[in-house]
Short mmCIF file of C-alpha atoms and ligand atoms in Angstrom, two decimals:
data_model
loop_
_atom_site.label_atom_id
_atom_site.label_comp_id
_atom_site.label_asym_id
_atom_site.label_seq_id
_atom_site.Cartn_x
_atom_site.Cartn_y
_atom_site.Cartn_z
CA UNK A 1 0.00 0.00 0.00
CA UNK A 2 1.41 3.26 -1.17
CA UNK A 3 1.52 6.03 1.93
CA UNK A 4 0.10 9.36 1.09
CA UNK A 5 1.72 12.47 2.67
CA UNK A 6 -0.34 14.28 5.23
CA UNK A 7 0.40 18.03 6.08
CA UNK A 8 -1.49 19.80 8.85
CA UNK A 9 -2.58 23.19 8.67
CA UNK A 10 -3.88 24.60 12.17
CA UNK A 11 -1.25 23.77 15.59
CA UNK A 12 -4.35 24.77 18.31
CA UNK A 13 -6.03 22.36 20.75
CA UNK A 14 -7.44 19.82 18.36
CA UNK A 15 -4.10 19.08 16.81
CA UNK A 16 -2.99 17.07 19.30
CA UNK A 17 -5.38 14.45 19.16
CA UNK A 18 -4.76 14.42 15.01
CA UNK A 19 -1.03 14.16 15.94
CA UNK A 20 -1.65 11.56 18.53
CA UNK A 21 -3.93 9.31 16.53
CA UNK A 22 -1.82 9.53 13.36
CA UNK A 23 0.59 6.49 14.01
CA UNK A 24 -2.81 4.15 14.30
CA UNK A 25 -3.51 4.62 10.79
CA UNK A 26 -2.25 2.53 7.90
CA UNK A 27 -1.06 4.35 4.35
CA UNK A 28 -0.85 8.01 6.16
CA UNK A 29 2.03 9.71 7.20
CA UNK A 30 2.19 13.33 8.82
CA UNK A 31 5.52 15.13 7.19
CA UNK A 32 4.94 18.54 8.11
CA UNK A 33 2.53 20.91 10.85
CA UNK A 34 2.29 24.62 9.84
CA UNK A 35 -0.15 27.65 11.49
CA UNK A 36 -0.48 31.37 11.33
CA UNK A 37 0.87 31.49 14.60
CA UNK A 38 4.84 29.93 14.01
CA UNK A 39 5.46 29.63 17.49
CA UNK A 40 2.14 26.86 17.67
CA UNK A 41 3.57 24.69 14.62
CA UNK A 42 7.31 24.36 16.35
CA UNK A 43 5.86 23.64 19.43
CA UNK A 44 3.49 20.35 17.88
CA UNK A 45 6.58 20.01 15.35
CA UNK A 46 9.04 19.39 18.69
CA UNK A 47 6.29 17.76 20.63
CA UNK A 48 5.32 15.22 17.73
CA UNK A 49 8.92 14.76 15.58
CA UNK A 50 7.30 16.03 12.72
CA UNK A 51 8.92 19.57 10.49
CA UNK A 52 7.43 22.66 11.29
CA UNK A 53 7.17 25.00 8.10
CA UNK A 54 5.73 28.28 6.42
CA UNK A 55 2.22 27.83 5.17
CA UNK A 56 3.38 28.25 1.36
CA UNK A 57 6.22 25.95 1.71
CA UNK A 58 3.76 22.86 3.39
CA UNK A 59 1.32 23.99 0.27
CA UNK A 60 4.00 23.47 -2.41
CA UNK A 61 5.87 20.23 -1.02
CA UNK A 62 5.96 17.41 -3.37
CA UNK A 63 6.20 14.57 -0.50
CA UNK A 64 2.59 16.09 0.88
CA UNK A 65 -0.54 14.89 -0.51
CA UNK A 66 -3.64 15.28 1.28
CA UNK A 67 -3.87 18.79 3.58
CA UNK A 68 -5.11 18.27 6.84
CA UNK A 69 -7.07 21.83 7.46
CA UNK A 70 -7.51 22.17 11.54
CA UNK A 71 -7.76 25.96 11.32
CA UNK A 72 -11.05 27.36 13.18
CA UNK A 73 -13.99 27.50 11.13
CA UNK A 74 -13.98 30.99 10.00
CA UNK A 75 -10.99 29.83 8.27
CA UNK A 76 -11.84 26.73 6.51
CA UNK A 77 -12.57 28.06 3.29
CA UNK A 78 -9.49 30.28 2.78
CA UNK A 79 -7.32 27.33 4.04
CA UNK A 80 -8.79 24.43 1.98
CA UNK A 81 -9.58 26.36 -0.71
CA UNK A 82 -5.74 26.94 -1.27
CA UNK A 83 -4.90 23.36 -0.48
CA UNK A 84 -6.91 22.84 -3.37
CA UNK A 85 -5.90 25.07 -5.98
CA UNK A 86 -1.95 24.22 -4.73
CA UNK A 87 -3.79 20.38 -5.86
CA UNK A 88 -3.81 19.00 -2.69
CA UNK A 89 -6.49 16.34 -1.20
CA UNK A 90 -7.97 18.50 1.91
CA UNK A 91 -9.41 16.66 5.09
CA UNK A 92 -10.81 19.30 6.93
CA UNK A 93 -11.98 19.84 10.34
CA UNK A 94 -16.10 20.85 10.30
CA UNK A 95 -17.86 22.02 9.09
CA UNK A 96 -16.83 22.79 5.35
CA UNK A 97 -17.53 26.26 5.36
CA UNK A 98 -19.48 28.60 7.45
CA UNK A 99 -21.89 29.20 4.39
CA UNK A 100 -23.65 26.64 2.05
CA UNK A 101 -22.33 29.09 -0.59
CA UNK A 102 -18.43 28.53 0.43
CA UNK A 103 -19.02 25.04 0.67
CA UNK A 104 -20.65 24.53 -3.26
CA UNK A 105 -17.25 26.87 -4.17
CA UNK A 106 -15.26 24.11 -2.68
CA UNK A 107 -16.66 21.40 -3.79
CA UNK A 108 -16.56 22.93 -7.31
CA UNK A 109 -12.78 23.51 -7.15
CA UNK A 110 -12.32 19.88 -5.52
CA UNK A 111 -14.14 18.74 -8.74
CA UNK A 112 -12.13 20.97 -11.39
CA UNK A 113 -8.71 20.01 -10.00
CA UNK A 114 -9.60 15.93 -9.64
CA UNK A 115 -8.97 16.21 -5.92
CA UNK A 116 -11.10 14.96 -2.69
CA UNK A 117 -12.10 17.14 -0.07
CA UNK A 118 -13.60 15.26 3.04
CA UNK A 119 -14.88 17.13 6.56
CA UNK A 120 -15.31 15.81 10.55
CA UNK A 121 -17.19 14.12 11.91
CA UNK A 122 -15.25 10.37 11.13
CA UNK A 123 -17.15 9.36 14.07
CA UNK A 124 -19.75 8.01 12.28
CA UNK A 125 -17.17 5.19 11.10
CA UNK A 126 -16.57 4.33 14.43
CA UNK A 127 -18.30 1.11 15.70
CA UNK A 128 -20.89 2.87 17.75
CA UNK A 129 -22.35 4.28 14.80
CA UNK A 130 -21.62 1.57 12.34
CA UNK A 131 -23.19 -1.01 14.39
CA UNK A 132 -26.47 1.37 14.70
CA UNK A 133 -26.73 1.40 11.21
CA UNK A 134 -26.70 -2.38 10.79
CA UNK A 135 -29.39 -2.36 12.67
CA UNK A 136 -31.37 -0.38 10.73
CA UNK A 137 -30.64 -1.94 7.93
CA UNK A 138 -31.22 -5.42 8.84
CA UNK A 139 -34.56 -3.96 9.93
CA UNK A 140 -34.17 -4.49 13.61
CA UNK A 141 -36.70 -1.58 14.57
CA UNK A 142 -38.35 -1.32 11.05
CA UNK A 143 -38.63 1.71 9.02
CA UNK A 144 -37.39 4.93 11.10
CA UNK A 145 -40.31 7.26 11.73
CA UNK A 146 -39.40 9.37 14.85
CA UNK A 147 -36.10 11.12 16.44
CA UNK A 148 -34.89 13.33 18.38
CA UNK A 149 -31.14 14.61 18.47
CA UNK A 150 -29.89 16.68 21.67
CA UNK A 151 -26.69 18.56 22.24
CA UNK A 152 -27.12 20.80 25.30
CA UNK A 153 -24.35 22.10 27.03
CA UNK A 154 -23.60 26.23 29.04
CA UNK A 155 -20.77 26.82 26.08
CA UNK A 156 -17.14 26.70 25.70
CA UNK A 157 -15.57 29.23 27.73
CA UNK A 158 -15.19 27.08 30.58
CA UNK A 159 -12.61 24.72 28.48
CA UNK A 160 -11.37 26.36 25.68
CA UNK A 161 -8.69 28.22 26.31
CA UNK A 162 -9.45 30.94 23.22
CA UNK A 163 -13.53 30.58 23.06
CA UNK A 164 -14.07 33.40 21.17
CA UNK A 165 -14.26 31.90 17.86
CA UNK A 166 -17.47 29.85 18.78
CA UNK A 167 -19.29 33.36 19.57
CA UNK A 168 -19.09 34.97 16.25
CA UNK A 169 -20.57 34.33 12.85
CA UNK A 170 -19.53 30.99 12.10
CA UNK A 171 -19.53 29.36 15.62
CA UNK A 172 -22.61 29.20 17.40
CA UNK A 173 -23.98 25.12 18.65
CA UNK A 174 -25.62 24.41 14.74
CA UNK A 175 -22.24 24.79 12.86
CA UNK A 176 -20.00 23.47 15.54
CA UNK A 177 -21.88 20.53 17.20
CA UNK A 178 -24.76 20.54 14.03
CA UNK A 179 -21.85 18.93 11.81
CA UNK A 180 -22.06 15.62 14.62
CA UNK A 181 -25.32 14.84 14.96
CA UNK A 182 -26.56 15.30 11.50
CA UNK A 183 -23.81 13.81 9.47
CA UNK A 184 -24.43 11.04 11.88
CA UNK A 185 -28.67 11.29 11.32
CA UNK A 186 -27.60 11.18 7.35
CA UNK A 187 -25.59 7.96 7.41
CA UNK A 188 -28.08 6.40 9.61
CA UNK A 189 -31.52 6.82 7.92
CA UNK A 190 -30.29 8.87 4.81
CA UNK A 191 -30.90 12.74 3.43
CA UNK A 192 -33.18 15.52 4.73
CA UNK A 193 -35.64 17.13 2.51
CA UNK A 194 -36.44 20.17 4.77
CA UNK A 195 -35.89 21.98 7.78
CA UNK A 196 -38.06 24.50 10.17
CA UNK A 197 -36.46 26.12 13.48
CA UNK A 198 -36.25 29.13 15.70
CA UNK A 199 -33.05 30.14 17.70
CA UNK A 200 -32.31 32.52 20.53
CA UNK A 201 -29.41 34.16 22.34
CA UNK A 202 -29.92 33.55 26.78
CA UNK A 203 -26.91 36.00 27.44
CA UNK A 204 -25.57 39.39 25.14
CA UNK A 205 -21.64 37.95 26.12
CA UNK A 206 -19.58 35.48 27.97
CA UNK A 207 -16.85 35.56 30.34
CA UNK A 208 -13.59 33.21 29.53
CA UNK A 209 -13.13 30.67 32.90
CA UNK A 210 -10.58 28.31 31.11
CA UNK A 211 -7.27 28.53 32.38
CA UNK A 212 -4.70 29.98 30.35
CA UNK A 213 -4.29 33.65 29.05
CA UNK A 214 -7.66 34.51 28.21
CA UNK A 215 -9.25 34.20 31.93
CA UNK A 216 -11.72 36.67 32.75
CA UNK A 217 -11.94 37.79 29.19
CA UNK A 218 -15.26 39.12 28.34
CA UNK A 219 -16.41 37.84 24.93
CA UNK A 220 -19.75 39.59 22.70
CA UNK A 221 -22.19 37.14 21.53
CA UNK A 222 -22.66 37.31 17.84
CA UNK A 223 -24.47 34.03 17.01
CA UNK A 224 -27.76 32.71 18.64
CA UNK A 225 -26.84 30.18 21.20
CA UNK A 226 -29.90 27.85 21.14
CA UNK A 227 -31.50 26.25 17.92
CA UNK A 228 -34.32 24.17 18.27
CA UNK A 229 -34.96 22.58 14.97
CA UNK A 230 -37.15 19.66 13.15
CA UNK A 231 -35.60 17.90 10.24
CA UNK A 232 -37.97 15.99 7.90
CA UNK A 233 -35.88 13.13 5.91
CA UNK A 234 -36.41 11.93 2.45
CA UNK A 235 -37.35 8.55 4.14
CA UNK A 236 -40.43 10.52 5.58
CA UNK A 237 -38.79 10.41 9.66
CA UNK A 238 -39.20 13.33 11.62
CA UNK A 239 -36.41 14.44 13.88
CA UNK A 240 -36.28 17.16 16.41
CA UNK A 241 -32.75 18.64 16.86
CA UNK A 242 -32.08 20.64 20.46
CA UNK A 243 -28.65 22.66 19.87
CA UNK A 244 -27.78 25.02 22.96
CA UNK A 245 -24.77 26.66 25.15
CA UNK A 246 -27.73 27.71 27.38
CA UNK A 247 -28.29 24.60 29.48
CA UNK A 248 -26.73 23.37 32.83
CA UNK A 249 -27.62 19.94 32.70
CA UNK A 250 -30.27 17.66 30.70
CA UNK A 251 -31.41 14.06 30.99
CA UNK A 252 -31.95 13.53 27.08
CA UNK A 253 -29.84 10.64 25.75
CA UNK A 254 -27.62 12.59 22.30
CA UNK A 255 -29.76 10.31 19.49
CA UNK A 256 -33.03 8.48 19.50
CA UNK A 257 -34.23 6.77 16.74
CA UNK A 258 -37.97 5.18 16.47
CA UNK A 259 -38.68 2.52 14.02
CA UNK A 260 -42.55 0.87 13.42
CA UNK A 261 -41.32 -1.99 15.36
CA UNK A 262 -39.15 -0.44 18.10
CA UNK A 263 -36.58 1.97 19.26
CA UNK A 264 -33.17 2.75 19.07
CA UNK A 265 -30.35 4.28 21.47
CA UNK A 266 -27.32 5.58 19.57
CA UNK A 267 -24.22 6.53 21.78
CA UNK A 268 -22.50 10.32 21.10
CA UNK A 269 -21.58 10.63 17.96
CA UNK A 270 -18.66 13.14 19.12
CA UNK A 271 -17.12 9.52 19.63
CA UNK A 272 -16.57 6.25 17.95
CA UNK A 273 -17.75 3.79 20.63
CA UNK A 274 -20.57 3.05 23.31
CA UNK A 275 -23.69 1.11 23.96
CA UNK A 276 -26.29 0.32 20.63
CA UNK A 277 -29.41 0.04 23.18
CA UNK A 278 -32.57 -1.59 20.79
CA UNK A 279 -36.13 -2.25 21.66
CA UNK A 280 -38.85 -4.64 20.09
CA UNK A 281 -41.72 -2.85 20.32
CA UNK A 282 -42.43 -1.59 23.74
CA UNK A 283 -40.09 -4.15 25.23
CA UNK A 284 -36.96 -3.77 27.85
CA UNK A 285 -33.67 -2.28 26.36
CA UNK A 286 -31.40 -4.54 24.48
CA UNK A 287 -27.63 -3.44 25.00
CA UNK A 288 -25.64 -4.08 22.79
CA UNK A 289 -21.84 -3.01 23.57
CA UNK A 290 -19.09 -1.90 21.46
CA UNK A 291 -16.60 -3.48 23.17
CA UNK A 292 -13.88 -5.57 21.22
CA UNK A 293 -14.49 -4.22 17.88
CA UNK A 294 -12.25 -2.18 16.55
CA UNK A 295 -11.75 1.44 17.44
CA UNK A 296 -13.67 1.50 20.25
CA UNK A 297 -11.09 0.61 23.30
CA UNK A 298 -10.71 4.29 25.31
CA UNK A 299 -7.77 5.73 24.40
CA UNK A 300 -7.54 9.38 25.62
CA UNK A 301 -7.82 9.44 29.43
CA UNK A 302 -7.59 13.08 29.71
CA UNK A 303 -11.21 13.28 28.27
CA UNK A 304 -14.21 13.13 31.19
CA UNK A 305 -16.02 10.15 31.10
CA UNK A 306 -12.88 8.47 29.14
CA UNK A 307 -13.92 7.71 25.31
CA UNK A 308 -12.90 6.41 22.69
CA UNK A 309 -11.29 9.10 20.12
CA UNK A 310 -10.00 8.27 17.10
CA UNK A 311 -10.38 11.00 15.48
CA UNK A 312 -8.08 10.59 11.91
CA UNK A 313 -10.07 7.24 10.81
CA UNK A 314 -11.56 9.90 8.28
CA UNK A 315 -8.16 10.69 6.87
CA UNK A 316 -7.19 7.09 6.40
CA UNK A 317 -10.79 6.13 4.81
CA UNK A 318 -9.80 9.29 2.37
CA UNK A 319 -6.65 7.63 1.56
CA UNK A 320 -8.24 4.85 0.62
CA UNK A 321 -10.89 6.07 -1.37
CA UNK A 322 -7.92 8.06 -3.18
CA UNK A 323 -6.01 4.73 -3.33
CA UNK A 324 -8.87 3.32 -4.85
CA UNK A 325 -10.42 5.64 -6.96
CA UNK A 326 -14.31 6.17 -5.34
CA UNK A 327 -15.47 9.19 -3.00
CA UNK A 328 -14.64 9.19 0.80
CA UNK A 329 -17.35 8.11 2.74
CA UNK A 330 -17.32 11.76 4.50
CA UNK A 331 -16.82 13.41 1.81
CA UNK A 332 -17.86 15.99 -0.65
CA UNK A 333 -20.95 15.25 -1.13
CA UNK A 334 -22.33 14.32 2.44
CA UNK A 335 -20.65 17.01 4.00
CA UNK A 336 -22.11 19.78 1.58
CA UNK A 337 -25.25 18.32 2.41
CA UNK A 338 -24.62 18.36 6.21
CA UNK A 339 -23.71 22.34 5.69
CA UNK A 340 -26.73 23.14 3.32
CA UNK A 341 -28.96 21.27 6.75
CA UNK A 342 -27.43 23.54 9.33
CA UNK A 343 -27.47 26.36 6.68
CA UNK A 344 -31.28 25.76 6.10
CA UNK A 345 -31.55 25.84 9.87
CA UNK A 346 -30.25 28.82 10.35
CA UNK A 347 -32.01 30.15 7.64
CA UNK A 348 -35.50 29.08 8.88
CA UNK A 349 -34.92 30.16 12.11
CA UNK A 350 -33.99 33.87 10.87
CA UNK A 351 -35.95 34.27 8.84
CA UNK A 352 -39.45 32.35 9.99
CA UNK A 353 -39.91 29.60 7.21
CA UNK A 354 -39.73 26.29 5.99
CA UNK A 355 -36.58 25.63 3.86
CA UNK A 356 -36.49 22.78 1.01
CA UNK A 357 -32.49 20.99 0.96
CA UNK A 358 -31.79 19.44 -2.29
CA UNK A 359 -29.49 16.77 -3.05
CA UNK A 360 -28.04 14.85 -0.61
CA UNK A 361 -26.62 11.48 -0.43
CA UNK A 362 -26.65 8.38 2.22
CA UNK A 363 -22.76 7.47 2.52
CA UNK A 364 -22.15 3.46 2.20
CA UNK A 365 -21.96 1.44 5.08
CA UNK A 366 -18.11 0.84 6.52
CA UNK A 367 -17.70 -2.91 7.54
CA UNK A 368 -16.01 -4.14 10.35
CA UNK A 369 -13.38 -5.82 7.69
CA UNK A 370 -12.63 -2.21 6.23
CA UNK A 371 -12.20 -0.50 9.54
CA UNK A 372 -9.63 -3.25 10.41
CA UNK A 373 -7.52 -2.95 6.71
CA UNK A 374 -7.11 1.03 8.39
CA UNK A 375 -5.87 0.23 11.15
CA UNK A 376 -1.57 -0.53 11.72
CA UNK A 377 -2.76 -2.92 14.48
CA UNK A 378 -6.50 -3.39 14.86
CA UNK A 379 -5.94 -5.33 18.62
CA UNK A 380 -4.44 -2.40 19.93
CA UNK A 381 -7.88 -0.41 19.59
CA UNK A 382 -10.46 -3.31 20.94
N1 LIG B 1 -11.11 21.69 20.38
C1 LIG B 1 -11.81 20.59 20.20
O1 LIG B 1 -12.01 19.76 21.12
C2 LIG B 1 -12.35 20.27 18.83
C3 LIG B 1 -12.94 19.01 18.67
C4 LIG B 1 -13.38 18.66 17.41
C5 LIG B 1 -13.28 19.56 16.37
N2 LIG B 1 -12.73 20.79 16.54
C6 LIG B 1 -12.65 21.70 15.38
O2 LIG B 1 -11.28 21.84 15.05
C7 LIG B 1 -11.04 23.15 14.52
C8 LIG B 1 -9.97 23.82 15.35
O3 LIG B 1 -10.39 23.88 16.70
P1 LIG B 1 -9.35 24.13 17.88
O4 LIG B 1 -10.13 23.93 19.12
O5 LIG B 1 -8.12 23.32 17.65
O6 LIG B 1 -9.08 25.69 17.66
P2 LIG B 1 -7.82 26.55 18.18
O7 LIG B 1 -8.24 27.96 18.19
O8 LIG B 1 -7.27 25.93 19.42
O9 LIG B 1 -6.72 26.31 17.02
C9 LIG B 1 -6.88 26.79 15.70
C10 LIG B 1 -5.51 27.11 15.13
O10 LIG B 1 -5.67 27.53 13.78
C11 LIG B 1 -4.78 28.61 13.53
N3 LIG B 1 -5.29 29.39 12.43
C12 LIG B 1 -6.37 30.19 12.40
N4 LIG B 1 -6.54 30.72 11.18
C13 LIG B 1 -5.55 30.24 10.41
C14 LIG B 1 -5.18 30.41 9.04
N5 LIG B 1 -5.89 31.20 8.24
N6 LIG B 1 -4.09 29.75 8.59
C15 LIG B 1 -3.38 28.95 9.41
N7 LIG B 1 -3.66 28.75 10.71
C16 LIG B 1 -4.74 29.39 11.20
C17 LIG B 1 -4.72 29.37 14.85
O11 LIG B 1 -3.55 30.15 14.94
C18 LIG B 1 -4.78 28.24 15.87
O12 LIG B 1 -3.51 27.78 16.26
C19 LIG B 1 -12.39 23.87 14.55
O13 LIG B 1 -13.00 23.74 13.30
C20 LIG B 1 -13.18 23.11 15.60
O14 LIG B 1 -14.56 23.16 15.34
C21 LIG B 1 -12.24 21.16 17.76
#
């Protein structure tokens, strides 16, 4: 198997699990980290072994094939759109763009040039998700009428240790957690057709309690903060999707999915593994664990409850799809779709109506066999 290069673009707080998860994958190989900020790159470049370089000069080396764009999103278009047009591959962080506008002008150029551009989440190749969808389609709970999707959390600046970024245009909980939970409603029961919602904004600006440099930094609110949205799918299911930094605490599970002849538990889907719990009909819960398949063994105990994260599966699916000539199962075309969803949402919930989202595509199903052919030592992840 040939290895394809793998540059990173973007040296913040996300980097690190990217640079930490690269070794897992087979037929990648990270050559060189750059940022805006030189001082970030050196210190991921010394931290990881990897070269620390100029922005042009990662763009225009020959030994770098696919750009891995973990800029924040405000950037995403600038930075993958010159990854492109320098003919690289781009794996980019989500969402594609901020706008369903830069995202079609991406695509486009990905199109022109030959290349692939693919977007977070790769969760939904992780076995929590994979295993939901098998499910589904061996008609476990029948065809999926019902859902509901919650992401509830009070924000960012408690953790993040430069927050501002998910306050303006751009950020807000539909573009940064949206990208999650829909991409992972799209592979499981397939594309929306249209979208109603109405948003609102609890508090006019924030105050930074991370640690770090920014403490006590006040921050203006520029996005709404809460979208409560329903999507209708092609498939004719109706799911409600609850997207705030308003709320304390919540007992709503992240994903529910209700069939005609039961009911479906799906873990996070801002990780790959957890408990599949099923129902027939109105009986008890069936659980069905994760545990032993590939990908899902916890890996990063510095997260709270420890999960599995392997984030980078998406990069070395992209490879292969390059490798093998078909589209990336997260790529162009679900991921537009996922952006013209949250773009419709955000639409309908400015502006008071229902919006129609064309297109669309359900992404095939990963096996367990394909997951394993990623991975440089599949036992090391069960
Ligand atoms: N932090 C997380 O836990 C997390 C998890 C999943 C996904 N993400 C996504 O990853 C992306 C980055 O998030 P983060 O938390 O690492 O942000 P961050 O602010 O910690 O890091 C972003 C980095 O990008 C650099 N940058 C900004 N604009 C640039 C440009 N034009 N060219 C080159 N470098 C540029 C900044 O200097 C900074 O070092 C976002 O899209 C975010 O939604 C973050």
């Amino acid at each position: 198997m040939s290895t394809l290069g793998v540059g990173i673009i973007g040296c913040g707080v996300i980097s690190t699990r990217y640079l930490q998860n690269a070794p897992l994958f087979k037929g990648i190989a990270v050559r060189a980290v750059a940022d805006l900020r030189a001082d970030a790159a050196a210190a991921q470049a010394a931290r990881f072994k990897v070269e620390s370089v100029p922005i042009a000069e990662l763009l225009a080396r020959k030994d770098i094939d696919i750009v891995v764009n973990l800029t924040v999103p405000d950037a995403h278009f600038e930075v993958s759109m010159r990854a492109l047009e320098a003919g690289k591959h781009v794996y980019s962080e989500k969402p594609l763009a901020i706008s369903a506008a830069d995202g079609r002008k991406l695509v486009e150029a990905a199109t022109r040039r030959g290349r692939q551009i693919a977007v977070a989440p790769d969760t939904i190749l992780g076995p929590g998700h994979r295993i939901a969808r098998q499910m589904i389609d061996d008609g476990k709970v029948g065809r999926i009428v019902a859902g509901t999707a919650s992401f509830m959390s009070r924000g960012m600046e408690h953790w993040h240790p430069q927050p501002s970024f998910y306050f303006r245009p751009g950020g807000g909980p539909v573009l940064d957690m949206g990208p999650y939970y829909i991409t992972a409603l799209v592979q499981l029961i397939g594309p929306v057709k249209r979208v109603v919602g109405m948003s609102g904004k609890a508090l006019p600006e924030r105050v930074v309690t991370a640690p770090g440099p920014n403490t006590g930094q006040r921050i203006a609110v520029d996005t709404p903060t809460s979208y409560f949205a329903v999507l209708e799918f092609e498939q004719g299911a109706l799911v409600s999707a609850n997207m705030s930094w308003d709320v304390y605490k919540h007992g709503h599970r992240p994903l529910e999915l209700h069939g005609l002849d039961g009911s479906l538990r799906i873990p996070d889907p801002n990780f790959f593994a957890g408990q599949v719990e099923h129902t027939e009909g109105r009986g008890e819960w069936q659980v069905r664990d994760t545990r032993g398949e590939p990908c899902s063994r916890p890996n990063h105990p510095d997260a709270d409850p420890v999960q599995a994260n392997y984030r980078g599966l998406g990069i070395a699916e992209m490879a292969a799809a390059i490798r093998a000539g078909r589209p990336a199962r997260t790529g162009a075309a679900v991921s537009q779709h996922v952006l013209e969803v949250m773009d419709g949402i955000m639409d309908a919930a400015t502006n008071g109506r229902v919006v129609t989202i064309g297109g669309g595509v359900r992404p095939p199903a990963m096996t367990e066999a394909e997951t394993r052919a990623l991975l440089v030592d599949p036992a090391a992840t069960t």
